[in-house]
Structures are given as C-alpha cells and as structure tokens.
Short mmCIF file of N, CA and C in Angstrom, two decimals:
data_model
loop_
_atom_site.label_atom_id
_atom_site.label_comp_id
_atom_site.label_asym_id
_atom_site.label_seq_id
_atom_site.Cartn_x
_atom_site.Cartn_y
_atom_site.Cartn_z
N MET W 57 -16.16 -10.13 -45.65
CA MET W 57 -15.96 -11.25 -44.27
C MET W 57 -14.48 -10.40 -44.04
N LYS W 58 -14.40 -9.47 -42.49
CA LYS W 58 -13.68 -9.28 -41.88
C LYS W 58 -12.49 -10.42 -41.32
N ASN W 59 -11.19 -10.09 -41.63
CA ASN W 59 -9.88 -10.96 -41.37
C ASN W 59 -9.55 -10.44 -40.28
N TYR W 60 -8.79 -10.80 -39.20
CA TYR W 60 -8.13 -9.96 -38.38
C TYR W 60 -6.64 -10.64 -37.97
N LEU W 61 -5.80 -9.44 -37.39
CA LEU W 61 -4.43 -9.77 -37.47
C LEU W 61 -3.77 -9.63 -36.15
N VAL W 62 -3.00 -9.82 -35.21
CA VAL W 62 -2.56 -9.01 -34.02
C VAL W 62 -1.07 -9.07 -34.32
N ILE W 63 -0.66 -7.86 -33.87
CA ILE W 63 0.81 -7.58 -34.39
C ILE W 63 1.61 -6.91 -33.09
N SER W 64 2.24 -7.37 -33.04
CA SER W 64 3.30 -6.84 -31.42
C SER W 64 4.54 -6.32 -32.16
N ALA W 65 5.22 -5.31 -31.91
CA ALA W 65 6.04 -4.70 -32.29
C ALA W 65 7.14 -3.87 -31.15
N LEU W 66 8.41 -4.12 -31.10
CA LEU W 66 9.05 -3.59 -29.89
C LEU W 66 10.14 -3.16 -30.63
N GLY W 67 10.81 -1.99 -29.77
CA GLY W 67 11.92 -1.20 -30.30
C GLY W 67 12.17 0.02 -29.81
N LYS W 68 13.35 0.81 -30.10
CA LYS W 68 13.47 1.74 -29.44
C LYS W 68 12.47 2.94 -29.33
N ASP W 69 12.06 3.62 -28.25
CA ASP W 69 11.17 4.66 -28.40
C ASP W 69 11.85 6.00 -28.88
N ARG W 70 10.90 6.45 -29.70
CA ARG W 70 11.02 7.82 -30.55
C ARG W 70 9.69 8.45 -30.53
N PRO W 71 9.85 9.75 -30.63
CA PRO W 71 8.78 10.25 -31.04
C PRO W 71 8.21 9.95 -32.43
N GLY W 72 6.90 10.02 -32.89
CA GLY W 72 6.33 9.71 -34.02
C GLY W 72 6.26 8.36 -34.50
N ILE W 73 6.39 7.38 -33.66
CA ILE W 73 6.11 5.86 -34.00
C ILE W 73 5.06 5.52 -34.17
N VAL W 74 4.37 5.79 -33.14
CA VAL W 74 2.73 5.41 -33.44
C VAL W 74 2.07 5.77 -34.79
N HIS W 75 2.44 6.95 -35.28
CA HIS W 75 2.00 7.60 -36.19
C HIS W 75 2.57 7.11 -37.40
N ASP W 76 4.04 6.50 -37.38
CA ASP W 76 4.57 6.02 -38.45
C ASP W 76 3.50 4.72 -38.85
N LEU W 77 3.66 3.45 -37.72
CA LEU W 77 3.24 2.55 -38.24
C LEU W 77 1.83 2.45 -37.97
N SER W 78 0.78 3.66 -37.36
CA SER W 78 -0.85 3.81 -38.21
C SER W 78 -0.90 4.13 -39.43
N THR W 79 0.24 4.37 -40.09
CA THR W 79 -0.15 5.27 -41.32
C THR W 79 0.04 3.90 -42.19
N LEU W 80 1.43 3.50 -41.89
CA LEU W 80 1.53 2.19 -43.07
C LEU W 80 0.28 0.94 -42.61
N ILE W 81 -0.32 0.80 -41.79
CA ILE W 81 -1.58 -0.30 -41.39
C ILE W 81 -2.96 0.68 -42.29
N TYR W 82 -2.92 2.29 -42.20
CA TYR W 82 -3.58 2.63 -42.93
C TYR W 82 -3.75 2.46 -44.50
N GLU W 83 -2.23 2.54 -44.87
CA GLU W 83 -2.24 2.93 -46.45
C GLU W 83 -2.27 1.14 -46.99
N HIS W 84 -2.61 0.31 -46.01
CA HIS W 84 -2.48 -1.21 -46.85
C HIS W 84 -4.11 -1.13 -46.51
N GLY W 85 -4.72 -0.26 -46.29
CA GLY W 85 -6.32 -0.71 -46.31
C GLY W 85 -6.87 -1.46 -44.97
N CYS W 86 -5.82 -1.24 -43.96
CA CYS W 86 -6.75 -2.21 -42.73
C CYS W 86 -7.00 -0.83 -41.62
N ASN W 87 -7.85 -1.59 -40.86
CA ASN W 87 -8.48 -0.75 -39.68
C ASN W 87 -7.51 -1.06 -38.30
N VAL W 88 -7.39 -0.66 -37.27
CA VAL W 88 -6.91 -0.53 -36.49
C VAL W 88 -7.99 -1.07 -35.45
N VAL W 89 -8.46 -2.16 -34.72
CA VAL W 89 -9.88 -2.48 -34.06
C VAL W 89 -9.25 -2.11 -32.70
N ASP W 90 -8.25 -2.70 -31.84
CA ASP W 90 -8.07 -2.47 -30.62
C ASP W 90 -6.48 -2.68 -30.36
N SER W 91 -6.17 -1.74 -29.61
CA SER W 91 -4.75 -1.84 -29.02
C SER W 91 -4.22 -1.16 -27.81
N ARG W 92 -2.61 -1.75 -27.40
CA ARG W 92 -2.04 -1.23 -26.28
C ARG W 92 -0.90 -0.77 -26.89
N MET W 93 -0.24 0.21 -26.06
CA MET W 93 1.14 0.88 -26.32
C MET W 93 1.36 1.08 -25.17
N THR W 94 3.14 0.96 -24.69
CA THR W 94 3.73 1.38 -23.53
C THR W 94 4.69 1.79 -24.03
N VAL W 95 5.69 2.76 -22.85
CA VAL W 95 6.99 2.64 -23.07
C VAL W 95 7.51 2.15 -21.74
N LEU W 96 8.51 1.35 -22.22
CA LEU W 96 9.29 0.49 -20.75
C LEU W 96 10.79 1.09 -20.71
N GLY W 97 11.23 1.31 -19.61
CA GLY W 97 12.51 1.87 -20.21
C GLY W 97 12.44 2.92 -20.93
N GLY W 98 13.37 2.48 -22.22
CA GLY W 98 13.86 3.36 -23.36
C GLY W 98 13.13 2.38 -24.55
N GLU W 99 12.09 1.22 -24.37
CA GLU W 99 11.62 0.71 -25.34
C GLU W 99 10.19 0.85 -25.65
N PHE W 100 9.71 0.86 -26.65
CA PHE W 100 8.47 1.14 -26.99
C PHE W 100 7.83 -0.18 -27.34
N ALA W 101 6.95 -0.57 -26.96
CA ALA W 101 6.22 -1.70 -27.19
C ALA W 101 4.54 -1.79 -27.14
N ILE W 102 4.37 -2.22 -28.65
CA ILE W 102 2.77 -2.16 -28.77
C ILE W 102 2.17 -3.32 -29.01
N ILE W 103 0.94 -3.70 -28.88
CA ILE W 103 0.34 -4.80 -29.44
C ILE W 103 -0.95 -4.30 -29.70
N LEU W 104 -1.24 -4.52 -31.28
CA LEU W 104 -2.46 -4.11 -31.79
C LEU W 104 -3.07 -4.95 -32.57
N MET W 105 -4.21 -5.18 -32.89
CA MET W 105 -5.18 -5.91 -33.87
C MET W 105 -5.87 -5.27 -34.89
N ILE W 106 -5.80 -5.44 -36.33
CA ILE W 106 -6.10 -4.52 -36.93
C ILE W 106 -7.26 -5.82 -38.06
N SER W 107 -8.28 -4.95 -38.97
CA SER W 107 -9.18 -5.97 -39.35
C SER W 107 -8.93 -5.59 -41.06
N GLY W 108 -9.48 -6.22 -41.73
CA GLY W 108 -9.67 -5.75 -43.07
C GLY W 108 -10.06 -7.13 -43.91
N ASN W 109 -10.23 -6.69 -45.22
CA ASN W 109 -11.07 -8.00 -45.71
C ASN W 109 -9.15 -9.00 -45.65
N TRP W 110 -9.85 -10.11 -46.72
CA TRP W 110 -8.59 -11.00 -46.63
C TRP W 110 -7.23 -10.73 -47.63
N ASN W 111 -7.48 -10.18 -48.32
CA ASN W 111 -6.83 -9.69 -49.28
C ASN W 111 -5.95 -8.85 -48.53
N GLU W 112 -6.10 -7.47 -48.20
CA GLU W 112 -5.70 -6.36 -47.15
C GLU W 112 -4.87 -7.19 -46.46
N VAL W 113 -5.18 -7.50 -45.52
CA VAL W 113 -4.59 -8.36 -44.08
C VAL W 113 -3.22 -9.40 -44.87
N ALA W 114 -3.65 -10.09 -45.76
CA ALA W 114 -2.09 -11.05 -46.49
C ALA W 114 -1.39 -10.03 -46.82
N LYS W 115 -1.86 -8.60 -47.74
CA LYS W 115 -0.79 -8.01 -48.01
C LYS W 115 0.11 -7.39 -46.89
N ILE W 116 -0.57 -6.91 -46.13
CA ILE W 116 -0.08 -6.19 -44.56
C ILE W 116 0.94 -7.56 -43.89
N GLU W 117 0.63 -8.43 -43.82
CA GLU W 117 1.60 -9.75 -43.71
C GLU W 117 2.62 -9.67 -44.50
N ASP W 118 2.73 -9.97 -45.52
CA ASP W 118 3.59 -9.90 -46.24
C ASP W 118 4.39 -8.86 -46.00
N PHE W 119 3.83 -7.93 -45.83
CA PHE W 119 4.90 -6.21 -45.93
C PHE W 119 5.23 -6.09 -44.31
N LEU W 120 5.16 -6.98 -43.58
CA LEU W 120 5.76 -6.69 -41.74
C LEU W 120 7.05 -6.70 -41.78
N PRO W 121 7.84 -7.43 -42.66
CA PRO W 121 8.95 -7.42 -42.43
C PRO W 121 9.48 -6.19 -42.78
N GLU W 122 9.45 -5.63 -44.07
CA GLU W 122 9.72 -4.29 -44.41
C GLU W 122 9.06 -3.10 -43.62
N ILE W 123 8.02 -3.26 -43.09
CA ILE W 123 7.87 -2.50 -41.89
C ILE W 123 8.70 -2.39 -40.89
N ALA W 124 9.07 -3.66 -40.58
CA ALA W 124 10.21 -3.78 -39.16
C ALA W 124 11.38 -3.12 -39.39
N ARG W 125 11.57 -3.19 -40.82
CA ARG W 125 13.12 -2.63 -41.27
C ARG W 125 12.99 -0.78 -41.30
N GLN W 126 12.01 -0.71 -41.78
CA GLN W 126 11.55 0.65 -41.86
C GLN W 126 11.43 1.56 -40.67
N LEU W 127 10.68 0.95 -39.72
CA LEU W 127 10.70 1.68 -38.33
C LEU W 127 11.83 0.97 -37.21
N ASP W 128 12.67 0.28 -37.89
CA ASP W 128 13.50 -0.47 -36.56
C ASP W 128 12.84 -1.20 -35.41
N LEU W 129 11.77 -1.92 -36.08
CA LEU W 129 11.15 -2.82 -34.80
C LEU W 129 11.09 -4.34 -34.97
N THR W 130 11.00 -5.08 -33.74
CA THR W 130 10.92 -6.29 -34.12
C THR W 130 9.44 -6.72 -33.89
N ILE W 131 9.03 -7.31 -35.03
CA ILE W 131 7.44 -7.65 -35.10
C ILE W 131 7.30 -9.12 -35.11
N ILE W 132 5.84 -9.65 -34.54
CA ILE W 132 5.74 -10.52 -34.90
C ILE W 132 3.97 -10.65 -35.15
N SER W 133 3.50 -11.65 -35.50
CA SER W 133 2.08 -11.12 -36.00
C SER W 133 1.37 -12.58 -35.72
N ARG W 134 0.41 -12.74 -35.49
CA ARG W 134 -0.41 -13.96 -35.79
C ARG W 134 -2.06 -13.71 -35.97
N ARG W 135 -2.64 -14.55 -37.25
CA ARG W 135 -4.02 -14.52 -37.19
C ARG W 135 -5.00 -14.74 -36.41
N THR W 136 -5.95 -14.02 -35.84
CA THR W 136 -6.96 -14.47 -34.64
C THR W 136 -8.23 -13.94 -35.30
N GLU W 137 -9.42 -14.39 -34.91
CA GLU W 137 -10.86 -14.38 -34.83
C GLU W 137 -11.41 -13.39 -33.70
N PRO W 138 -12.60 -12.86 -34.10
CA PRO W 138 -12.83 -12.16 -33.18
C PRO W 138 -13.62 -12.79 -31.75
N ARG W 139 -13.55 -12.04 -30.66
CA ARG W 139 -13.88 -12.81 -29.48
C ARG W 139 -15.39 -13.31 -29.44
N ASP W 140 -15.73 -14.49 -28.62
CA ASP W 140 -16.98 -14.79 -28.48
C ASP W 140 -17.72 -14.23 -27.58
N ASN W 141 -19.30 -14.27 -27.93
CA ASN W 141 -19.81 -13.67 -27.09
C ASN W 141 -19.38 -13.53 -25.30
N ARG W 142 -19.32 -12.79 -24.73
CA ARG W 142 -18.76 -12.89 -23.26
C ARG W 142 -19.86 -12.47 -22.58
N SER W 143 -21.18 -12.66 -22.90
CA SER W 143 -22.51 -12.03 -21.95
C SER W 143 -22.73 -12.77 -20.44
N ASN W 144 -21.72 -14.10 -19.96
CA ASN W 144 -21.89 -14.37 -19.05
C ASN W 144 -20.78 -14.20 -18.26
N LEU W 145 -19.98 -13.19 -18.37
CA LEU W 145 -19.36 -12.59 -17.77
C LEU W 145 -19.24 -11.07 -17.17
N MET W 146 -18.74 -10.98 -16.18
CA MET W 146 -18.61 -9.55 -15.54
C MET W 146 -17.37 -8.72 -15.32
N PRO W 147 -17.15 -8.12 -16.08
CA PRO W 147 -15.74 -7.18 -15.97
C PRO W 147 -15.48 -6.43 -14.49
N TYR W 148 -14.57 -6.88 -13.82
CA TYR W 148 -14.27 -5.81 -12.41
C TYR W 148 -12.87 -5.35 -12.57
N SER W 149 -12.79 -4.30 -11.56
CA SER W 149 -11.14 -3.91 -11.59
C SER W 149 -10.73 -4.04 -10.30
N VAL W 150 -9.59 -4.16 -10.47
CA VAL W 150 -8.80 -4.71 -9.12
C VAL W 150 -7.70 -3.56 -9.45
N GLU W 151 -7.16 -3.25 -8.25
CA GLU W 151 -6.32 -2.20 -7.61
C GLU W 151 -5.40 -2.50 -6.49
N VAL W 152 -4.18 -2.63 -6.47
CA VAL W 152 -3.67 -3.33 -5.42
C VAL W 152 -2.44 -2.12 -5.31
N ILE W 153 -2.08 -2.00 -4.05
CA ILE W 153 -0.69 -1.19 -4.11
C ILE W 153 -0.11 -1.76 -2.63
N SER W 154 0.99 -1.63 -2.50
CA SER W 154 1.62 -2.38 -1.70
C SER W 154 3.38 -2.18 -1.53
N ILE W 155 4.14 -1.90 -0.67
CA ILE W 155 5.55 -1.96 -0.62
C ILE W 155 5.93 -2.88 -1.68
N ASP W 156 7.02 -2.38 -2.32
CA ASP W 156 7.61 -3.39 -3.38
C ASP W 156 8.34 -4.34 -2.78
N HIS W 157 8.02 -5.84 -3.19
CA HIS W 157 8.69 -7.10 -2.99
C HIS W 157 8.76 -7.81 -4.49
N PRO W 158 8.97 -8.96 -4.23
CA PRO W 158 8.78 -10.01 -5.60
C PRO W 158 7.87 -10.87 -5.19
N GLY W 159 6.98 -11.07 -5.96
CA GLY W 159 6.20 -12.33 -6.31
C GLY W 159 4.30 -11.62 -6.29
N ILE W 160 4.71 -10.18 -6.48
CA ILE W 160 3.36 -9.67 -6.11
C ILE W 160 2.40 -10.24 -7.09
N VAL W 161 3.08 -9.97 -8.29
CA VAL W 161 1.95 -10.33 -9.50
C VAL W 161 1.78 -12.00 -9.66
N ASN W 162 3.16 -12.73 -9.36
CA ASN W 162 2.50 -14.02 -9.35
C ASN W 162 1.73 -14.48 -8.38
N ASN W 163 1.86 -14.08 -7.26
CA ASN W 163 0.48 -14.35 -6.30
C ASN W 163 -0.87 -14.18 -6.48
N ILE W 164 -1.16 -12.70 -7.20
CA ILE W 164 -2.29 -12.16 -7.97
C ILE W 164 -2.59 -13.01 -8.58
N SER W 165 -2.00 -13.18 -9.70
CA SER W 165 -2.19 -14.18 -11.00
C SER W 165 -2.91 -15.15 -10.28
N ASP W 166 -2.14 -16.23 -9.41
CA ASP W 166 -2.19 -17.23 -8.77
C ASP W 166 -3.53 -17.26 -8.09
N PHE W 167 -4.25 -16.21 -7.65
CA PHE W 167 -5.59 -16.36 -6.93
C PHE W 167 -6.69 -16.12 -7.98
N PHE W 168 -6.55 -15.45 -9.10
CA PHE W 168 -7.63 -15.55 -9.87
C PHE W 168 -7.83 -16.87 -11.12
N SER W 169 -6.50 -16.94 -11.54
CA SER W 169 -6.35 -18.39 -12.37
C SER W 169 -6.77 -19.47 -11.46
N SER W 170 -6.24 -19.70 -10.49
CA SER W 170 -6.86 -20.75 -9.44
C SER W 170 -8.28 -21.03 -9.15
N ARG W 171 -9.17 -19.75 -9.44
CA ARG W 171 -10.42 -19.40 -9.56
C ARG W 171 -11.30 -19.67 -11.14
N GLU W 172 -10.54 -19.72 -11.99
CA GLU W 172 -10.67 -19.87 -13.20
C GLU W 172 -11.46 -18.56 -13.77
N ILE W 173 -10.73 -17.43 -13.34
CA ILE W 173 -11.08 -16.16 -13.76
C ILE W 173 -10.11 -15.25 -14.08
N ASN W 174 -10.43 -14.98 -15.66
CA ASN W 174 -9.51 -14.38 -16.22
C ASN W 174 -8.86 -13.08 -16.36
N ILE W 175 -7.85 -12.88 -16.45
CA ILE W 175 -7.18 -11.38 -16.20
C ILE W 175 -6.84 -11.10 -17.97
N GLU W 176 -7.70 -10.01 -17.87
CA GLU W 176 -8.02 -9.54 -19.82
C GLU W 176 -6.81 -8.36 -19.56
N GLU W 177 -6.50 -7.09 -18.71
CA GLU W 177 -5.86 -6.71 -18.47
C GLU W 177 -4.60 -6.63 -17.19
N LEU W 178 -3.75 -6.22 -17.48
CA LEU W 178 -2.66 -6.08 -16.16
C LEU W 178 -1.62 -5.09 -16.21
N ASN W 179 -1.82 -3.85 -15.54
CA ASN W 179 -0.81 -2.81 -15.63
C ASN W 179 0.02 -3.10 -14.57
N THR W 180 1.30 -2.50 -14.65
CA THR W 180 2.00 -2.42 -13.20
C THR W 180 2.87 -1.40 -13.26
N GLY W 181 3.20 -0.82 -12.14
CA GLY W 181 4.10 0.24 -12.08
C GLY W 181 4.70 0.63 -10.57
N SER W 182 5.57 1.28 -10.35
CA SER W 182 6.09 1.84 -9.40
C SER W 182 6.53 3.12 -8.77
N TYR W 183 6.64 3.43 -7.78
CA TYR W 183 6.89 4.76 -7.48
C TYR W 183 7.52 4.92 -6.02
N SER W 184 8.09 6.14 -5.72
CA SER W 184 8.60 6.10 -4.11
C SER W 184 7.46 7.18 -3.56
N ALA W 185 7.19 6.62 -2.52
CA ALA W 185 6.39 7.08 -1.38
C ALA W 185 7.01 8.34 -0.97
N ALA W 186 5.70 9.47 -0.49
CA ALA W 186 6.10 10.53 -0.39
C ALA W 186 6.68 10.46 1.04
N HIS W 187 7.32 11.27 1.70
CA HIS W 187 7.70 11.67 2.82
C HIS W 187 9.24 10.02 3.31
N THR W 188 8.84 9.19 2.86
CA THR W 188 9.97 8.08 3.24
C THR W 188 10.89 7.80 2.13
N GLY W 189 10.27 7.82 0.71
CA GLY W 189 10.77 7.62 -0.14
C GLY W 189 10.95 5.80 -0.65
N THR W 190 10.15 5.33 0.29
CA THR W 190 9.33 3.53 -0.15
C THR W 190 9.43 3.56 -1.53
N THR W 191 9.92 2.26 -1.99
CA THR W 191 9.59 2.02 -3.42
C THR W 191 7.92 1.21 -3.07
N MET W 192 6.85 1.61 -3.58
CA MET W 192 5.89 1.38 -3.89
C MET W 192 5.25 0.40 -5.52
N PHE W 193 4.73 -0.54 -5.45
CA PHE W 193 4.19 -1.01 -6.72
C PHE W 193 2.61 -1.07 -6.71
N THR W 194 2.67 -0.75 -7.71
CA THR W 194 0.61 -0.99 -8.01
C THR W 194 0.15 -1.58 -9.40
N VAL W 195 -0.81 -2.38 -9.08
CA VAL W 195 -0.72 -3.83 -9.88
C VAL W 195 -2.83 -3.29 -10.14
N ASN W 196 -2.82 -2.45 -11.41
CA ASN W 196 -4.22 -2.46 -11.91
C ASN W 196 -4.52 -3.73 -13.02
N LEU W 197 -5.68 -4.31 -12.38
CA LEU W 197 -5.98 -5.00 -13.13
C LEU W 197 -7.35 -5.33 -13.84
N VAL W 198 -8.03 -5.94 -15.09
CA VAL W 198 -9.60 -6.10 -15.45
C VAL W 198 -9.34 -7.19 -15.36
N VAL W 199 -10.59 -8.07 -14.94
CA VAL W 199 -10.71 -9.25 -14.30
C VAL W 199 -12.35 -9.68 -14.84
N SER W 200 -12.21 -10.95 -15.37
CA SER W 200 -13.67 -11.38 -16.42
C SER W 200 -14.19 -12.35 -15.06
N VAL W 201 -14.91 -11.85 -14.72
CA VAL W 201 -15.59 -12.83 -13.38
C VAL W 201 -16.83 -13.65 -13.69
N PRO W 202 -17.10 -14.83 -13.86
CA PRO W 202 -18.16 -15.89 -14.56
C PRO W 202 -19.16 -15.46 -13.73
N SER W 203 -20.33 -15.23 -14.39
CA SER W 203 -21.49 -15.15 -13.57
C SER W 203 -21.72 -16.04 -12.55
N LYS W 204 -21.45 -17.09 -12.37
CA LYS W 204 -22.04 -18.35 -11.19
C LYS W 204 -21.07 -17.95 -10.13
N VAL W 205 -20.11 -16.80 -10.20
CA VAL W 205 -19.19 -16.86 -9.02
C VAL W 205 -20.03 -15.73 -8.12
N LEU W 206 -20.17 -15.70 -6.77
CA LEU W 206 -20.83 -15.35 -5.84
C LEU W 206 -19.81 -14.11 -5.73
N ILE W 207 -19.90 -13.05 -5.95
CA ILE W 207 -18.99 -11.85 -5.89
C ILE W 207 -18.80 -11.50 -4.73
N GLY W 208 -19.59 -11.75 -3.56
CA GLY W 208 -19.74 -11.07 -2.01
C GLY W 208 -18.49 -12.46 -1.55
N GLU W 209 -18.28 -13.50 -1.82
CA GLU W 209 -17.44 -14.70 -1.76
C GLU W 209 -16.02 -14.07 -2.06
N LEU W 210 -16.20 -13.78 -3.30
CA LEU W 210 -14.92 -13.38 -3.96
C LEU W 210 -14.18 -12.54 -3.30
N ARG W 211 -15.18 -11.17 -3.26
CA ARG W 211 -14.32 -10.09 -2.79
C ARG W 211 -13.96 -10.32 -1.04
N GLU W 212 -14.48 -11.44 -0.45
CA GLU W 212 -14.00 -11.65 0.98
C GLU W 212 -12.52 -12.46 0.98
N GLN W 213 -12.94 -13.38 -0.17
CA GLN W 213 -11.28 -14.16 -0.34
C GLN W 213 -10.70 -13.23 -0.73
N PHE W 214 -10.90 -12.42 -1.60
CA PHE W 214 -9.61 -11.52 -2.22
C PHE W 214 -9.25 -10.83 -1.15
N MET W 215 -9.74 -9.94 -0.46
CA MET W 215 -9.63 -9.47 0.36
C MET W 215 -8.64 -9.54 2.03
N ASP W 216 -8.98 -11.20 2.34
CA ASP W 216 -8.42 -12.00 3.30
C ASP W 216 -6.83 -12.47 2.48
N PHE W 217 -7.12 -12.95 1.13
CA PHE W 217 -5.98 -12.98 0.38
C PHE W 217 -5.18 -11.56 0.54
N CYS W 218 -5.47 -10.69 0.19
CA CYS W 218 -4.60 -9.24 0.52
C CYS W 218 -3.90 -9.17 1.82
N ASP W 219 -4.83 -9.26 2.65
CA ASP W 219 -4.51 -8.93 3.90
C ASP W 219 -3.12 -9.64 4.53
N SER W 220 -3.54 -10.95 4.32
CA SER W 220 -2.40 -12.24 4.64
C SER W 220 -0.87 -11.77 3.61
N LEU W 221 -1.10 -11.06 2.78
CA LEU W 221 0.15 -10.72 1.73
C LEU W 221 0.47 -9.01 2.21
N ASN W 222 -0.22 -8.45 3.21
CA ASN W 222 0.09 -7.18 3.51
C ASN W 222 0.01 -6.24 2.42
N LEU W 223 -1.21 -6.52 0.96
CA LEU W 223 -1.42 -5.77 0.28
C LEU W 223 -2.70 -4.93 0.56
N ASP W 224 -2.44 -3.38 0.02
CA ASP W 224 -4.27 -2.81 0.14
C ASP W 224 -4.69 -3.17 -1.37
N ALA W 225 -6.03 -3.50 -1.49
CA ALA W 225 -6.76 -3.43 -2.60
C ALA W 225 -8.15 -2.85 -2.61
N VAL W 226 -8.68 -2.85 -3.82
CA VAL W 226 -10.10 -2.91 -3.91
C VAL W 226 -10.32 -3.36 -5.15
N ILE W 227 -11.60 -4.06 -5.25
CA ILE W 227 -12.36 -5.19 -6.23
C ILE W 227 -13.51 -4.46 -6.30
N GLU W 228 -13.98 -3.80 -7.90
CA GLU W 228 -15.09 -3.54 -7.75
C GLU W 228 -15.79 -3.75 -9.43
N PRO W 229 -16.96 -3.46 -9.34
CA PRO W 229 -17.62 -3.92 -10.95
C PRO W 229 -17.20 -2.67 -11.86
N ILE W 230 -16.73 -2.98 -13.48
CA ILE W 230 -16.57 -1.70 -14.01
C ILE W 230 -18.32 -1.20 -14.30
N LYS W 231 -18.58 -0.06 -14.38
CA LYS W 231 -19.53 0.46 -14.44
C LYS W 231 -19.45 0.83 -16.00
N GLY W 232 -20.73 0.71 -16.82
CA GLY W 232 -21.03 1.00 -18.41
C GLY W 232 -20.41 0.34 -19.12
#
C-alpha cells in the first residue's frame, strides 16, 4: 500500500536545487507524484507530493531535518491521502488581466468560493504594458466546477463580475 507525504520547501534560489532535492527523495526509495515549483524574488519555493511504502516515507520524514540542513531550506511536511474520485467536477481554466491594483486575487477567490467552486491552481504575475509602462497583473486559475452548476449562468455571472471590476477575463473548459 502506498503512503503519501506532502513536502513544502523554501530557500535561497540556486542552480541545481531541484536536482539535489529530487536525488535525496529518490535515494530514500520514494517517488515524486506531483509538484509545483517557482522562484519568487530570490527565493525558491516548491511543494511536492511523494509516495512510497510506509517504511520509505517514514525514513524520509525522519531525514527531512537533515535535508533542510544540507540544502539550506525551510521544510514542512504532512502525511496525506490520494484524492477522492472527482468525476462530478469539470475543470475550467480562468485567465484574468487587469491594471494592477490591490484586491484582485481576493475578489476573484471570493467569487468562486461563494459558489462552492474550488480553486485547484492559482498563478499570478505582473508585467509592464507595452508603450505605456503601466503595471499589469495576470491571474491564471484552474477551478473545479461541480456538474450541477449551469456553466452558461456561471460564465455570464463571472463576466459581469469582471466587467464591474474592470477585469478582462476568459473562462473555458480544459480539454483532454
């Protein structure tokens, strides 16, 4: 029976850090099942789920303080279970672009949470607009829409919501 562990790590960015971390996981007999990683400012951040038999996962849990020391990372971990069957959910991609201002993520997350729609992934970024140099903000989400939700109504509500906040947005199903 497989056991699962979610590991979150944060530290100074440097070349080879993903390789070093994945090597230590592999050497302890575990497998990276799912992961997300990014560089924010000068910091490296990763969250990953590993799997292995009970003994392998327990050994890596015990070794995490040493991994943190070796790689100069702050690490936290938590045991988890595989996700339940999500066949009653439809994945949708949401893209939003706007002139940067406070509250965009808060407003978007409120829109979906108030409708009991789970945000599965969220990525944000900013850039300078061509010609004007205005700071623009982008939000990319993956949401899981329950099959009972009428997509046409949701799309219309979301577009009205975005129009009211001067956000340019697209919501569409994820294919495949």
